[in-house]
PDB file of C-alpha atoms and ligand atoms in Angstrom:
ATOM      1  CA  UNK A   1       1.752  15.791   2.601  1.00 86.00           C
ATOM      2  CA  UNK A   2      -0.725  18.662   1.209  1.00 93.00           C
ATOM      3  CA  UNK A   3      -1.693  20.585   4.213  1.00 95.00           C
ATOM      4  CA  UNK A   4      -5.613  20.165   3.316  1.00 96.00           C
ATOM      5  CA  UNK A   5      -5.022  16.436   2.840  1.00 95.00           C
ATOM      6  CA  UNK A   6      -3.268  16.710   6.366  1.00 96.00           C
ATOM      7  CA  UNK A   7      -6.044  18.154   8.128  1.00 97.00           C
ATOM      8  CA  UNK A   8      -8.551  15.999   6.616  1.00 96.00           C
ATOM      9  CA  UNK A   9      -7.343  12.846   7.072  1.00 96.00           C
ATOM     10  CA  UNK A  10      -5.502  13.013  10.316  1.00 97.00           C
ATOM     11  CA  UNK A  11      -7.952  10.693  13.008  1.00 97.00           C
ATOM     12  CA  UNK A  12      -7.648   9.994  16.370  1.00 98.00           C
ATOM     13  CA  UNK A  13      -5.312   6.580  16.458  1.00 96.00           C
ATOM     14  CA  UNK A  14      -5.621   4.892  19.956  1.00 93.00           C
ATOM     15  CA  UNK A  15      -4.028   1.934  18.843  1.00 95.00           C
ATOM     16  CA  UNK A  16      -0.185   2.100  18.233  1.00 97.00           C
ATOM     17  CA  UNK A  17       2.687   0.221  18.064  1.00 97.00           C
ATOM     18  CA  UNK A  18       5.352  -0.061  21.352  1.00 97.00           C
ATOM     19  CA  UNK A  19       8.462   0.944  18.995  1.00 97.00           C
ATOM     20  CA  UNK A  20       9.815   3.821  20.568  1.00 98.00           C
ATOM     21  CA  UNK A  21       9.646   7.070  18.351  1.00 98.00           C
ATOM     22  CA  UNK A  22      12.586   8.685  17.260  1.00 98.00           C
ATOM     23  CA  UNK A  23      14.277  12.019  19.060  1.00 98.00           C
ATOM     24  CA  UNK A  24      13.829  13.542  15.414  1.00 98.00           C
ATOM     25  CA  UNK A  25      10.565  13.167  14.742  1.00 98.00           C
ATOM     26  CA  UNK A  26       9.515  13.921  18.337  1.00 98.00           C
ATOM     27  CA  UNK A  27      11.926  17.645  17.737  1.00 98.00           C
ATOM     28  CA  UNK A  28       9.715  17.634  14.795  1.00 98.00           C
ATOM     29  CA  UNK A  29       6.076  17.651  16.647  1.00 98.00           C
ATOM     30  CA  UNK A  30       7.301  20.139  19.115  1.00 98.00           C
ATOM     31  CA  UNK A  31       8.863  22.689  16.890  1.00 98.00           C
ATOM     32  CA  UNK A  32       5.740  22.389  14.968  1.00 98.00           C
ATOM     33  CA  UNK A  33       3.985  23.358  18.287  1.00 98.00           C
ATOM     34  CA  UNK A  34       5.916  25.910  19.180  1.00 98.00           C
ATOM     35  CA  UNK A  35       5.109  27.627  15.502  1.00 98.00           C
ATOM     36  CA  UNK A  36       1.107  28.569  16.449  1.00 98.00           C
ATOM     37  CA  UNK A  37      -0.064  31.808  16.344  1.00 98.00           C
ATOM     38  CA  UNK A  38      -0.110  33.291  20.037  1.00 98.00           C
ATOM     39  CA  UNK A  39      -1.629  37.311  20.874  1.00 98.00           C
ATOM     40  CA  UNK A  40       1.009  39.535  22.280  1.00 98.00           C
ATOM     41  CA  UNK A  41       3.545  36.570  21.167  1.00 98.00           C
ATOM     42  CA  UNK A  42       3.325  35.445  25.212  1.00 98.00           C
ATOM     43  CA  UNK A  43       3.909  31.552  23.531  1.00 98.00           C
ATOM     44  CA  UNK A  44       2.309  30.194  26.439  1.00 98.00           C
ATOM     45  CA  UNK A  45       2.575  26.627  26.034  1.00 98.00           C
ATOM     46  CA  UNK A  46       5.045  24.066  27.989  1.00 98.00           C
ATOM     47  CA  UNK A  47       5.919  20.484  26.400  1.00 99.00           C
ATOM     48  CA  UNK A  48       6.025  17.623  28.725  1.00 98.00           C
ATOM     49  CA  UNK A  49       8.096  14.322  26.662  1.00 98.00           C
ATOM     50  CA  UNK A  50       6.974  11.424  28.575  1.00 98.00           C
ATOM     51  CA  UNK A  51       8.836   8.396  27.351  1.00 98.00           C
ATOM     52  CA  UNK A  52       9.791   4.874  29.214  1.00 97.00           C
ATOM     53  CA  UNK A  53       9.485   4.785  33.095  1.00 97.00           C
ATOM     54  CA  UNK A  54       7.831   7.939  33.300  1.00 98.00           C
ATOM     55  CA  UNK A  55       4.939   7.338  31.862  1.00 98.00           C
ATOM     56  CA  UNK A  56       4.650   5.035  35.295  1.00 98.00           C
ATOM     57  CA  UNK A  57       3.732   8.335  37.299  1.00 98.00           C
ATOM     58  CA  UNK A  58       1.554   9.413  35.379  1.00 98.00           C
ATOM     59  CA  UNK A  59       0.061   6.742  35.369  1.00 98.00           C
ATOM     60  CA  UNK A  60      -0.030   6.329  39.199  1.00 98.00           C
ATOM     61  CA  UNK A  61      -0.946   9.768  39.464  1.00 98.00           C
ATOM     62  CA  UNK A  62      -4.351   9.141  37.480  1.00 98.00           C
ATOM     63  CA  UNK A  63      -4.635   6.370  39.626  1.00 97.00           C
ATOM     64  CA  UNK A  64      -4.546   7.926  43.093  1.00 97.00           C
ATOM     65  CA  UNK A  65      -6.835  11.205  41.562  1.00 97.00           C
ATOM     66  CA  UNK A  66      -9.397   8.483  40.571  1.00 97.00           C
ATOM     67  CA  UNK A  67      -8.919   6.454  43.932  1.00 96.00           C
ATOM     68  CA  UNK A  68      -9.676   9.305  46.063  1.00 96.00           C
ATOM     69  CA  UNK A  69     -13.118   9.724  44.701  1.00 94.00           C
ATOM     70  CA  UNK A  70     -14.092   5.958  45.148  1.00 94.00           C
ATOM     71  CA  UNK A  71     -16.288   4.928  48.107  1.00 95.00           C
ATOM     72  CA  UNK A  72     -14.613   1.566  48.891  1.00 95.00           C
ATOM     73  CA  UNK A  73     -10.868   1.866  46.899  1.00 94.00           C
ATOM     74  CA  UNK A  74     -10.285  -1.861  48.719  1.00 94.00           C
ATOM     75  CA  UNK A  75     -13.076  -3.411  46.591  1.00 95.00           C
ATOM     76  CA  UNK A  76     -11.865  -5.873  43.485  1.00 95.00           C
ATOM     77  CA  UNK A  77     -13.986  -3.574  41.526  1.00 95.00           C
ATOM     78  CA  UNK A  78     -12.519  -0.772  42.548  1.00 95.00           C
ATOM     79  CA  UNK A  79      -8.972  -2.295  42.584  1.00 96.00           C
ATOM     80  CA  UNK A  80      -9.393  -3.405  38.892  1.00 96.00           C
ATOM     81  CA  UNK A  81     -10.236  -0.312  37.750  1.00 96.00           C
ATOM     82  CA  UNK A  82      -7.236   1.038  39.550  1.00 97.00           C
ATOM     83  CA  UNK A  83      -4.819  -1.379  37.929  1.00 97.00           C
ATOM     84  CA  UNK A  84      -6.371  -0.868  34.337  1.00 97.00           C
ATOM     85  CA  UNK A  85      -5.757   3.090  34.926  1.00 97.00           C
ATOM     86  CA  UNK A  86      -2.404   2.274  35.723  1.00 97.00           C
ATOM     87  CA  UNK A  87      -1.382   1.102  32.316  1.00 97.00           C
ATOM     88  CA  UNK A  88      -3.435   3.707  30.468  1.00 97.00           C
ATOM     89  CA  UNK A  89      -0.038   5.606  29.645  1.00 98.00           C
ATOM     90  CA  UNK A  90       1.683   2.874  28.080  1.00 98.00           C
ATOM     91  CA  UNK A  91      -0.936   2.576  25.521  1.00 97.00           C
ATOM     92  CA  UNK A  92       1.627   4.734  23.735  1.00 98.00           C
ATOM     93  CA  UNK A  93       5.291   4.965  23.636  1.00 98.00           C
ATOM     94  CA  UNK A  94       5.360   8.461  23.567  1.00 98.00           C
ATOM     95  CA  UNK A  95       3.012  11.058  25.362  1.00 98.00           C
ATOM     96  CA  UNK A  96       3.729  14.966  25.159  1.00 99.00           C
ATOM     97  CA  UNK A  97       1.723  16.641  28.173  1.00 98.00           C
ATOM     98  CA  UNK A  98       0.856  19.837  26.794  1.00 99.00           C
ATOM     99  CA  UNK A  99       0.248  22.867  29.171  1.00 98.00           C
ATOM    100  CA  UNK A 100      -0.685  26.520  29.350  1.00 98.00           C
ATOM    101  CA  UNK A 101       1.197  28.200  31.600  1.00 98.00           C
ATOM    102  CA  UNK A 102      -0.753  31.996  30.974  1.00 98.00           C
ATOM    103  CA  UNK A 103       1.455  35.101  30.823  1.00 98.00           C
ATOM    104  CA  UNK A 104       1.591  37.683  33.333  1.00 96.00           C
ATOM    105  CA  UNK A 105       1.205  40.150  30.629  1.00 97.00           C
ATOM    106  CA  UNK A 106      -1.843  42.654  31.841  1.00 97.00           C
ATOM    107  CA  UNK A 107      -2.595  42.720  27.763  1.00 97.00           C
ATOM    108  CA  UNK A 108      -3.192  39.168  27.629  1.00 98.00           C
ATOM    109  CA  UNK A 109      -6.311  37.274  27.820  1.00 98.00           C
ATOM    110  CA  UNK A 110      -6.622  34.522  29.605  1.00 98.00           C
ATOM    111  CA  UNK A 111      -8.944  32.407  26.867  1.00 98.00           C
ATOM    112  CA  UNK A 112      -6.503  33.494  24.131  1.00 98.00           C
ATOM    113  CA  UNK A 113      -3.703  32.159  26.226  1.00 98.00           C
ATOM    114  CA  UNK A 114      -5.632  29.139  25.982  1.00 98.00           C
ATOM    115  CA  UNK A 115      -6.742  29.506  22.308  1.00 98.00           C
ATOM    116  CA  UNK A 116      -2.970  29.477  21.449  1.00 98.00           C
ATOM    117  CA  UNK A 117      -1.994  26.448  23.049  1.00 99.00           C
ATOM    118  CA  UNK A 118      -5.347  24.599  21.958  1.00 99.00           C
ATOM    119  CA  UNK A 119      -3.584  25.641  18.219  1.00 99.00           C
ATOM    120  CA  UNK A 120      -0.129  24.227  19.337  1.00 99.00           C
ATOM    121  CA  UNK A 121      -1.936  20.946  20.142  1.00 99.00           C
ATOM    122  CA  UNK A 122      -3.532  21.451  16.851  1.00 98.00           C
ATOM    123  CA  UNK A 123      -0.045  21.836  14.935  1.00 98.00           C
ATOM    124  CA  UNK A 124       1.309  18.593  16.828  1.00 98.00           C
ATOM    125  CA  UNK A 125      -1.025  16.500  16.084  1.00 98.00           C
ATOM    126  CA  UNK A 126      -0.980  17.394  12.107  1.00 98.00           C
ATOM    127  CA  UNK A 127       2.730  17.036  12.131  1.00 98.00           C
ATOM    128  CA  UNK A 128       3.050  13.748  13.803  1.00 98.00           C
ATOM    129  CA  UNK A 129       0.107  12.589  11.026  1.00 97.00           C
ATOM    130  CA  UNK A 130       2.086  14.180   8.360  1.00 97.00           C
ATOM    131  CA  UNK A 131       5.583  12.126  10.066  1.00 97.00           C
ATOM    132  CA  UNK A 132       3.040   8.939   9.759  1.00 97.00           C
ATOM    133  CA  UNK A 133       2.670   8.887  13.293  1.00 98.00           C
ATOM    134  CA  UNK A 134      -0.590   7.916  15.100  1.00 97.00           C
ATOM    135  CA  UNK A 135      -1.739  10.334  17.351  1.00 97.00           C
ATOM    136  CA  UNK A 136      -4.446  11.011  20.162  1.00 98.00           C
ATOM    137  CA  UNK A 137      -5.552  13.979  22.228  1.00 98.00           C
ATOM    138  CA  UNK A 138      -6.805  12.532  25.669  1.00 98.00           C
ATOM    139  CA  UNK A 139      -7.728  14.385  28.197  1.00 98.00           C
ATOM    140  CA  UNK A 140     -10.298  13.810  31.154  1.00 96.00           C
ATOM    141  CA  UNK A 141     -11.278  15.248  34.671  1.00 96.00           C
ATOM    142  CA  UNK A 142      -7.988  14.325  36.628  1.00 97.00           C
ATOM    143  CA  UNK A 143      -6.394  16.201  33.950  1.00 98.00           C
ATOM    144  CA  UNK A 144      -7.734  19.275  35.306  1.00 98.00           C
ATOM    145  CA  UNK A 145      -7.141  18.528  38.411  1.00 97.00           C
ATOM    146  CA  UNK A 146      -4.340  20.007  41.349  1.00 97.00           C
ATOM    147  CA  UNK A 147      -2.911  16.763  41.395  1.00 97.00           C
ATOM    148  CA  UNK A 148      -1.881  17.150  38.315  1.00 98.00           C
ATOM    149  CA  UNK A 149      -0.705  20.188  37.632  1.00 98.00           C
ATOM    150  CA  UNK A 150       1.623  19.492  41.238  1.00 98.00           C
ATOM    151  CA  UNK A 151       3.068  16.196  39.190  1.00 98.00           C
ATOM    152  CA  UNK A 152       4.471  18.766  35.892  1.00 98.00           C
ATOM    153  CA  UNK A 153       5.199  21.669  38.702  1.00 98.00           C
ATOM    154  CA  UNK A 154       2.883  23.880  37.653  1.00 98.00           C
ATOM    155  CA  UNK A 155       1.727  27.230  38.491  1.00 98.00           C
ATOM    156  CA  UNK A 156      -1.662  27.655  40.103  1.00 96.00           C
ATOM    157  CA  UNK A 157      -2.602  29.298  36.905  1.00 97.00           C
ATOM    158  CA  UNK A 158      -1.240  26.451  34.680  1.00 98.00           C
ATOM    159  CA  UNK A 159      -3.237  23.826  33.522  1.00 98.00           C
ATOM    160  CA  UNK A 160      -2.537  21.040  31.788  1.00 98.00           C
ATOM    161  CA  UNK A 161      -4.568  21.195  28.214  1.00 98.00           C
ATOM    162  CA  UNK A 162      -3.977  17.773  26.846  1.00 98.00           C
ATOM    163  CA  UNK A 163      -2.215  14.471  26.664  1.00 98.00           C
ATOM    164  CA  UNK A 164      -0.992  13.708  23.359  1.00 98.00           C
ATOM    165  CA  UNK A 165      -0.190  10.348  22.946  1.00 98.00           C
ATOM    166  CA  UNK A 166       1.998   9.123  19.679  1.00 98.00           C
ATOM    167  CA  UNK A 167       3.586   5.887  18.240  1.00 98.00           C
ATOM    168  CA  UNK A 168       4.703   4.309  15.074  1.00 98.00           C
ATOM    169  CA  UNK A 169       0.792   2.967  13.148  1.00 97.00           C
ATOM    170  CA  UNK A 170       0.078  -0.414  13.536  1.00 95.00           C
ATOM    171  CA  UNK A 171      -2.876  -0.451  10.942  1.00 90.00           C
ATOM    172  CA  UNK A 172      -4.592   1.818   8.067  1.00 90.00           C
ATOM    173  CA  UNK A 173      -5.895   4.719   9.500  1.00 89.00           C
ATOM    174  CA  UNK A 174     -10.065   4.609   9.367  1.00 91.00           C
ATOM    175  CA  UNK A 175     -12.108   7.749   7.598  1.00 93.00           C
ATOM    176  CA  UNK A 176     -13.456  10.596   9.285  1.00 95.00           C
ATOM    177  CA  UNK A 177     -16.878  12.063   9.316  1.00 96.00           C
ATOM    178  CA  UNK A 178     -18.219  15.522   9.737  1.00 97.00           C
ATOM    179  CA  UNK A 179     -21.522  17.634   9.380  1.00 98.00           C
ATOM    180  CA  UNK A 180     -21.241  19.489   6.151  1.00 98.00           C
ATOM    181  CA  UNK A 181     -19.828  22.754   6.390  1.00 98.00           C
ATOM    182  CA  UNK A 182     -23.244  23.965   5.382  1.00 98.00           C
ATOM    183  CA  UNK A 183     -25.293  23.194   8.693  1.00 98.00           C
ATOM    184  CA  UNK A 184     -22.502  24.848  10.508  1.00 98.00           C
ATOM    185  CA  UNK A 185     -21.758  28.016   8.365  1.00 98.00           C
ATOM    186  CA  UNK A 186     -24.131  31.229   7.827  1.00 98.00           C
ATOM    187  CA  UNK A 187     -22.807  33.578   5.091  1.00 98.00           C
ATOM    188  CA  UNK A 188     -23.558  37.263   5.612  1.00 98.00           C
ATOM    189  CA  UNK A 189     -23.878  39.368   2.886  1.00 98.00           C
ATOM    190  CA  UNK A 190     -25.720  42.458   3.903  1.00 98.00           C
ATOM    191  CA  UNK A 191     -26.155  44.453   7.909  1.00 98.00           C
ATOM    192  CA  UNK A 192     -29.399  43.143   7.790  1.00 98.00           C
ATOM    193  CA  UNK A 193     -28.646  39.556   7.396  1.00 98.00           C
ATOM    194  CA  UNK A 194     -27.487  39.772  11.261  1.00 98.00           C
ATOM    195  CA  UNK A 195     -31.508  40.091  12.051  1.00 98.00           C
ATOM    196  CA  UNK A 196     -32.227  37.167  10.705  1.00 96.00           C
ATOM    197  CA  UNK A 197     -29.402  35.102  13.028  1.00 97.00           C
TER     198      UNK A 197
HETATM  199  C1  FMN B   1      -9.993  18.726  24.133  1.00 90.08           C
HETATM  200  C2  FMN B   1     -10.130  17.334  23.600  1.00 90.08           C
HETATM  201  C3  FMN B   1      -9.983  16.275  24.469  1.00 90.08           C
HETATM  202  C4  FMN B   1     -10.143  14.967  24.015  1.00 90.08           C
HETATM  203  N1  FMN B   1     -10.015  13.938  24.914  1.00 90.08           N
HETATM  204  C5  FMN B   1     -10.317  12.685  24.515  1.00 90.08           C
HETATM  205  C6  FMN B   1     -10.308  11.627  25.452  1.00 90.08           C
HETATM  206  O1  FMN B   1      -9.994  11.797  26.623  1.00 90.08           O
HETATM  207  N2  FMN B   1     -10.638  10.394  25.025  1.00 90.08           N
HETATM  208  C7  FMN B   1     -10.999  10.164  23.719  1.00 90.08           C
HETATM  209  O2  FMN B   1     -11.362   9.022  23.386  1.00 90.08           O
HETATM  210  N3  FMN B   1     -10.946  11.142  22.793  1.00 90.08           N
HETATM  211  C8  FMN B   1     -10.611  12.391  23.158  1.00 90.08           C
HETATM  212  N4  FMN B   1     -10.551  13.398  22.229  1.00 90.08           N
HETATM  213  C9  FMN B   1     -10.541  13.086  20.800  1.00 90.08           C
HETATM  214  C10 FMN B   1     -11.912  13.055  20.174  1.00 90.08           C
HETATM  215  O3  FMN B   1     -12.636  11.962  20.669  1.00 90.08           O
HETATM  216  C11 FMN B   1     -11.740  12.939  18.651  1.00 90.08           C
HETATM  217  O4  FMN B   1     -11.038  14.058  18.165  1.00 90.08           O
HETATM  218  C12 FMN B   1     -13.089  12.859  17.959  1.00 90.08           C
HETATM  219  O5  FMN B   1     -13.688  11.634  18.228  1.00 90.08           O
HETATM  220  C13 FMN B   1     -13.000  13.025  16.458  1.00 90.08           C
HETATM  221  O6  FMN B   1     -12.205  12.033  15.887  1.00 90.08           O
HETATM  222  P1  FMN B   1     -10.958  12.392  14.956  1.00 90.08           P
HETATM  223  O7  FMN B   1      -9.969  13.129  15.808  1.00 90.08           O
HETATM  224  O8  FMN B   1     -10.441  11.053  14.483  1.00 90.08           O
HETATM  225  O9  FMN B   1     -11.467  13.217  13.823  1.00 90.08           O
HETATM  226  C14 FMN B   1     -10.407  14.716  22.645  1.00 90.08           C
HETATM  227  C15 FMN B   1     -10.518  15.813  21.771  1.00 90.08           C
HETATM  228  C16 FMN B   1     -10.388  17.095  22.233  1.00 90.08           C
HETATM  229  C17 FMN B   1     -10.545  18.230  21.269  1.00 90.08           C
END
């Protein structure tokens, strides 16, 4: 697939099939991660491949974050909600847990170290549209949370950046949309042309 055709028509796919995805095209994804462009070449990203059973913890994990913050956990409400944020993880049969863990180089910066895994997630996501794979980026609050950087044994400067969730399409993918490059782009031609910004 043409890289611009790639970019454009990857979309977020929430809805994929259970059929497990293959060790070779999930080699694929990460190698494609581990290609983004990184300052000081610290490649500060860590892959998590969360397939089967273990998708269970994670699961239970998100569970117990969002449990802690409810005022009566006992409630059927509450206990519904629970149950449905159990089985959030197996709404895919793969899920690649994508973290920064930031060097301790004293050149590096701690939002590049970011940047560059942001661009890794970035790269996985085009390659598993360009395999024909459906992907999503999910994240939320209990990502960012202690409770879940503890679960992937991370370092209190790791965080995890994203949850990328893959499987095998079940349906066409839909059309994107986005603002014209126009209403987001200012072309400057001349020193002066930073007055008028
Ligand atoms: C950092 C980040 C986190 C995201 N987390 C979620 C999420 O938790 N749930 C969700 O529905 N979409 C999430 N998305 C995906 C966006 O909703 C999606 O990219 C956007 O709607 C545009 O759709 P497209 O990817 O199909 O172009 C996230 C995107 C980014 C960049």
């Amino acid at each position: 697939m043409d890289i611009f055709e790639a970019i454009r028509s990857r979309r977020s796919i929430g809805l994929v099939s259970d059929e497990p995805v293959s060790k070779e095209l999930i080699d694929q994804i990460l190698e494609a991660g581990t290609w983004a462009p990184n300052h000081f070449r610290t490649e500060p990203w860590k892959f998590f491949v969360l397939t089967g059973n273990s998708r269970k913890r994670l699961g239970s994990t998100l569970a117990k974050i969002e449990e802690a913050q409810m005022d009566d956990p006992a409630s059927e409400t509450s206990q519904k909600k629970l149950s449905k944020i159990l089985d959030k993880p197996f709404r895919a049969p793969l899920i690649i847990a994508v973290a920064v863990e930031p060097s301790d180089n004293p050149k590096a910066i701690l939002l590049e170290e970011y940047g560059a895994v942001y661009a890794a997630i970035q790269n996985m996501l085009l390659a598993a549209h360009a395999l024909g794979l459906g992907g999503f980026w999910r994240t939320g609050k209990p990502t960012y949370t202690p409770e879940m950087k503890q679960l992937f044994n991370l370092s209190d400067k790791g965080e995890i950046l994203g949850f990328l969730y893959f499987g095998h399409l079940k349906r066409d993918v839909h059309e994107g949309k986005r603002r014209a490059v126009s209403e987001v782009t200012t072309w400057l031609t001349s020193e002066e042309d930073f007055d008028k910004l």
